[in-house]
mmCIF file of C-alpha atoms in Angstrom:
data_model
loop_
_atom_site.group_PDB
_atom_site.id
_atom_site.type_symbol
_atom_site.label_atom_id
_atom_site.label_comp_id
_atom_site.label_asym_id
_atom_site.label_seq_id
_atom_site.Cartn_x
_atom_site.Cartn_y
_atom_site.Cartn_z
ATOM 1 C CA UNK A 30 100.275 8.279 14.501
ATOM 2 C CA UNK A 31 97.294 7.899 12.543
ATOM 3 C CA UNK A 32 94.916 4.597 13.173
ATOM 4 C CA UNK A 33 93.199 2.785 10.388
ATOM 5 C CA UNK A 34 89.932 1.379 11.533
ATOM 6 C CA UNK A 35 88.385 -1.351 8.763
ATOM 7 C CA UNK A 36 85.148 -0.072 7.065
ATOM 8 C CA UNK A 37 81.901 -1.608 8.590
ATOM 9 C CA UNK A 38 81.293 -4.618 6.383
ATOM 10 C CA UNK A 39 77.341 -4.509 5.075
ATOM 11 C CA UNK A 40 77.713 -8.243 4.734
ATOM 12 C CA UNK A 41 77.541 -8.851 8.450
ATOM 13 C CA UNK A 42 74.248 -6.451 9.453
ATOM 14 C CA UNK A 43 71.864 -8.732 9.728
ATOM 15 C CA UNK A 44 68.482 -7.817 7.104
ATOM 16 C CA UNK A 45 65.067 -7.259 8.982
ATOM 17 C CA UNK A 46 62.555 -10.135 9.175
ATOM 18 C CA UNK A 47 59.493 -9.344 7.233
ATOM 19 C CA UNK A 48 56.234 -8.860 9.431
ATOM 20 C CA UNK A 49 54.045 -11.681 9.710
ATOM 21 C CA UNK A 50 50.929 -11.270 8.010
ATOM 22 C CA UNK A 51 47.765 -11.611 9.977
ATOM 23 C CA UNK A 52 44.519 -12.074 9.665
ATOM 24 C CA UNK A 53 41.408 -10.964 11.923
ATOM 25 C CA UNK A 54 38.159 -12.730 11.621
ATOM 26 C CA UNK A 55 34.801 -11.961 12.992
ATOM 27 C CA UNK A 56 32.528 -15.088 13.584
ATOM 28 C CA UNK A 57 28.801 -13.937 14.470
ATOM 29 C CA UNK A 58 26.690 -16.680 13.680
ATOM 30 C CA UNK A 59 26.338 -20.126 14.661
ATOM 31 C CA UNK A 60 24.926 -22.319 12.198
ATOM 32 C CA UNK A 61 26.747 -25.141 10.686
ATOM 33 C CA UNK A 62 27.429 -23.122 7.590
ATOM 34 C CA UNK A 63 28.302 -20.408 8.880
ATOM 35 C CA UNK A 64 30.773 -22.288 10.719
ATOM 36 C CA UNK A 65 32.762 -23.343 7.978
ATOM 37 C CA UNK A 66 34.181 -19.579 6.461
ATOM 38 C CA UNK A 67 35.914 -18.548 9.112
ATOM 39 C CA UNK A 68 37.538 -21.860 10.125
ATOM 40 C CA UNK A 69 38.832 -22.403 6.737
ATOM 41 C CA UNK A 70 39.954 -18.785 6.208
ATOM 42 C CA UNK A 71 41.674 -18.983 9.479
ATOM 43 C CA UNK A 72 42.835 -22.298 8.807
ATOM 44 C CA UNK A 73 44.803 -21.480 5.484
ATOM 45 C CA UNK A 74 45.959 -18.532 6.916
ATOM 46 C CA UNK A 75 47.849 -20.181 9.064
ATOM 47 C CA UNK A 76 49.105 -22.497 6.854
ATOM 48 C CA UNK A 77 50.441 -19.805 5.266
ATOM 49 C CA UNK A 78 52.163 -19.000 7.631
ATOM 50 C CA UNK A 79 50.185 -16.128 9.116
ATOM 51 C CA UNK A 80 48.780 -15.373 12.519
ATOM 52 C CA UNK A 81 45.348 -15.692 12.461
ATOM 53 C CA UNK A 82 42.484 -15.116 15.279
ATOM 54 C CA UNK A 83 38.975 -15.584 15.246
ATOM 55 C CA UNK A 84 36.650 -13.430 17.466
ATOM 56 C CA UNK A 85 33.313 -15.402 18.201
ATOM 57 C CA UNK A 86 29.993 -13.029 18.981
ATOM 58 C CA UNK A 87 26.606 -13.688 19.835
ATOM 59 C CA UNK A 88 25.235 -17.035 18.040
ATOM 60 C CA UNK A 89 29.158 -17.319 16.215
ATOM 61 C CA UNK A 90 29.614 -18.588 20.093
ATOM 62 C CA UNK A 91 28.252 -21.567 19.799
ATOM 63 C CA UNK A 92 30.714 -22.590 17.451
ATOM 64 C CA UNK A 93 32.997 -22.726 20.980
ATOM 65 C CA UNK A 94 30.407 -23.794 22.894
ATOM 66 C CA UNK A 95 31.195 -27.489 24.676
ATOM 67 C CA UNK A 96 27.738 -28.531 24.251
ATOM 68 C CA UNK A 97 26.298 -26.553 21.061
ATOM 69 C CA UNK A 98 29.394 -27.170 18.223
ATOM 70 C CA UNK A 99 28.626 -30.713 17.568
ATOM 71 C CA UNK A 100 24.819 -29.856 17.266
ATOM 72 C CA UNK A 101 25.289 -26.712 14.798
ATOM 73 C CA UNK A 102 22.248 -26.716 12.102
ATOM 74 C CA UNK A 103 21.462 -25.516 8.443
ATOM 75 C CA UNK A 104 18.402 -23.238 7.991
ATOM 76 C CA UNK A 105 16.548 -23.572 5.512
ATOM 77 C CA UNK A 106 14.679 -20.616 6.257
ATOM 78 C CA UNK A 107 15.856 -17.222 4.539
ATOM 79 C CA UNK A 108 18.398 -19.099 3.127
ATOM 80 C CA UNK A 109 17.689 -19.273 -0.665
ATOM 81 C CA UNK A 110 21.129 -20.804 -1.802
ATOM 82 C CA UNK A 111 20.752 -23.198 0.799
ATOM 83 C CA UNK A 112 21.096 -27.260 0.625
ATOM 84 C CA UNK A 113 17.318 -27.354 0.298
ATOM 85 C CA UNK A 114 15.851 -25.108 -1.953
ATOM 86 C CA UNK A 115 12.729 -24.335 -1.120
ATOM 87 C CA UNK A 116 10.562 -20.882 -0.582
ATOM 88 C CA UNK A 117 10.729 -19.352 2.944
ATOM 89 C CA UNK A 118 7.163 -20.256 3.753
ATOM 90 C CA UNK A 119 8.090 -23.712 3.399
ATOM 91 C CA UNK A 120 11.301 -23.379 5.298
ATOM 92 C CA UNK A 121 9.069 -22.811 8.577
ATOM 93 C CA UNK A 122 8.043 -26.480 8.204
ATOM 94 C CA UNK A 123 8.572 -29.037 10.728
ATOM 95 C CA UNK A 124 11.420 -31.461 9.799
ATOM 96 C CA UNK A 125 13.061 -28.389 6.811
ATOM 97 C CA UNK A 126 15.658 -27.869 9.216
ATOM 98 C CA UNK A 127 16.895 -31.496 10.180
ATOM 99 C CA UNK A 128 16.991 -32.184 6.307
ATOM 100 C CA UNK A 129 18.981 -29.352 4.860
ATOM 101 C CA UNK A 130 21.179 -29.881 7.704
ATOM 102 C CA UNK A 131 21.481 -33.682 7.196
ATOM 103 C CA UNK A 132 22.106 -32.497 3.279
ATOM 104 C CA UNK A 133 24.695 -29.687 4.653
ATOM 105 C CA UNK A 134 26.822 -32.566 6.805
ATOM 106 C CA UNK A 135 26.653 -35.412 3.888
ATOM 107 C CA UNK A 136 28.227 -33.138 1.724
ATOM 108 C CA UNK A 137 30.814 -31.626 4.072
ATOM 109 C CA UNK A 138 31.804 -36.038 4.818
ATOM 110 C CA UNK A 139 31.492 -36.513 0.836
ATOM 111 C CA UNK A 140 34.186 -33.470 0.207
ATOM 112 C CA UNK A 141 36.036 -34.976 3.329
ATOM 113 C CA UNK A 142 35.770 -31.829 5.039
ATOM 114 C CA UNK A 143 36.300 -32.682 9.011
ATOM 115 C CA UNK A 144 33.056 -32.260 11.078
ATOM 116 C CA UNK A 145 33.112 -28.708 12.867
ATOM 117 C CA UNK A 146 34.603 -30.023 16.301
ATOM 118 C CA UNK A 147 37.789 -31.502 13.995
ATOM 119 C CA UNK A 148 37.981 -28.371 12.278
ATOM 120 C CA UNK A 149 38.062 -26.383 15.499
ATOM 121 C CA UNK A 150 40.684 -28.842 16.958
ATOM 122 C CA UNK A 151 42.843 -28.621 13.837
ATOM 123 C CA UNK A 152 42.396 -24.668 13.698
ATOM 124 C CA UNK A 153 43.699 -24.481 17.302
ATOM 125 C CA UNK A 154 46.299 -27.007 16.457
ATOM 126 C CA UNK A 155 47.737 -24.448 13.678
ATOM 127 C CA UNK A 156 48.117 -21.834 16.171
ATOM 128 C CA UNK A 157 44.661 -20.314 15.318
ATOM 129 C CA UNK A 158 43.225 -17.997 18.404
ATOM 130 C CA UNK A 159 39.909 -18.143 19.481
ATOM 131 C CA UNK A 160 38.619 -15.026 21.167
ATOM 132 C CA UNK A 161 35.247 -15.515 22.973
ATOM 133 C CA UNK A 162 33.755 -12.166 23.429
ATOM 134 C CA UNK A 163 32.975 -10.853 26.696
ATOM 135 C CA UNK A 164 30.100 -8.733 26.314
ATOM 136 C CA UNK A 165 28.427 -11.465 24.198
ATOM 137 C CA UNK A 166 29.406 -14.047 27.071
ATOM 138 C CA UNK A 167 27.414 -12.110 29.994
ATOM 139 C CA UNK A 168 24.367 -11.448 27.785
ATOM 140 C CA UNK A 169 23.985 -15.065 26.829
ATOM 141 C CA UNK A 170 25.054 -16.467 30.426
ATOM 142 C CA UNK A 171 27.869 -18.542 28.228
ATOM 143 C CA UNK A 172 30.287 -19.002 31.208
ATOM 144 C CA UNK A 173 34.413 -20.008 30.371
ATOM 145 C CA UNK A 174 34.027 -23.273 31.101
ATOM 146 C CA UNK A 175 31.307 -23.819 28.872
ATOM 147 C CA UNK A 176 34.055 -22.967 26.145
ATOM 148 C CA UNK A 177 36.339 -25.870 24.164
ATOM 149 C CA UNK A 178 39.758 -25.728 25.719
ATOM 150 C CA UNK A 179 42.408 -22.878 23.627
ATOM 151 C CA UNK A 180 39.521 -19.915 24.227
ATOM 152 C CA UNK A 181 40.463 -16.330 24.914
ATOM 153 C CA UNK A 182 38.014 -14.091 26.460
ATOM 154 C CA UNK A 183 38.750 -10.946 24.837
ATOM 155 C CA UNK A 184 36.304 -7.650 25.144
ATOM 156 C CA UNK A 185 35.714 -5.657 21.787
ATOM 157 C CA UNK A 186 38.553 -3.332 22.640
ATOM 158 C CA UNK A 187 40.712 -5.990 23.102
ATOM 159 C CA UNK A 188 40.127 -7.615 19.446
ATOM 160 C CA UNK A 189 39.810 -4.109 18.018
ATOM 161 C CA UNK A 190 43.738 -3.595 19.009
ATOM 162 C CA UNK A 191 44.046 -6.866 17.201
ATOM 163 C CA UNK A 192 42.426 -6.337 14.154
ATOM 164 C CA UNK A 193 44.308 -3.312 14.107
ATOM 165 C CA UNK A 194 47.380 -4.833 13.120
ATOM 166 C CA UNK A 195 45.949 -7.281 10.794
ATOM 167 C CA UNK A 196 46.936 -6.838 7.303
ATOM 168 C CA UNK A 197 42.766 -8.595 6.588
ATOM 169 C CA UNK A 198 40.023 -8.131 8.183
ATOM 170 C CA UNK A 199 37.066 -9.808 7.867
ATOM 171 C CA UNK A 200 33.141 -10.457 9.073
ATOM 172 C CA UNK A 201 32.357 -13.514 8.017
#
């Protein structure tokens, strides 16, 4: 006796989810606006629904730094599209700093973009990583706990294996 057995119905087999998109960002300097890039790249990533990390190196540390984000400054030296223009010889003068960066910050509240520290807190809140780097960390004597709460300490190897499975990667 011969046994019928019903054809596999496609129907049922369940389709592969697509791979979430990610993004790998590379913050190296810390100066409020240099801040801003990679927290809104990161930021709208996410929003996107991507995964999204950020790897902080030498001065881009201070942007997790406990006691240095809320103090982050404009230069206005070497910095010709800067809030202040003005030439670099003049940038080296007392008081150049603490105005383009009081220009920088009144525009940033006029836009209603959140202060660095609410970014950062937002970022995080989106599922954002934040990978301190380790190397970086012992060569500036930045110790974990001087880090905002949510930081990774990842070596470059680490966040190379991550950025290897971004779909964008950037230095910002």
């Amino acid at each position: 006796m011969t046994q019928v057995v019903s054809p596999l119905v496609v129907d049922d087999v369940a389709e592969p989810k697509p791979r979430q998109k990610r993004i790998a960002l590379v913050a190296s300097k810390g100066t409020l606006d240099q801040a801003y890039p990679p927290l809104i790249l990161a930021s709208t990533a996410a929003s996107l629904g991507w995964e999204a990390g950020i790897y902080f190196t030498f001065y881009g540390l201070d942007i997790l730094h406990k006691e240095r984000f809320e103090k982050l400054k404009v230069s206005s030296l070497a910095n010709p599209s800067g809030p202040i223009q003005l030439p670099n010889i003049l940038g080296a003068v007392p008081g150049a700093t603490a105005a383009a960066t009081k220009v920088m910050r009144k525009w940033m509240s006029d836009s209603r973009m959140p202060t660095v520290p609410e970014f950062l807190e937002m970022t995080r809140d989106l599922g954002v990583q934040f990978f301190a780097c380790a190397t970086t960390m012992g060569v500036m004597g930045v110790e974990e706990k001087d880090l905002i709460e949510g930081s990774d300490i990842a070596g470059a190897a680490a966040f190379l294996d991550y950025a290897a499975e971004a779909d964008v990667t950037l230095f910002v």
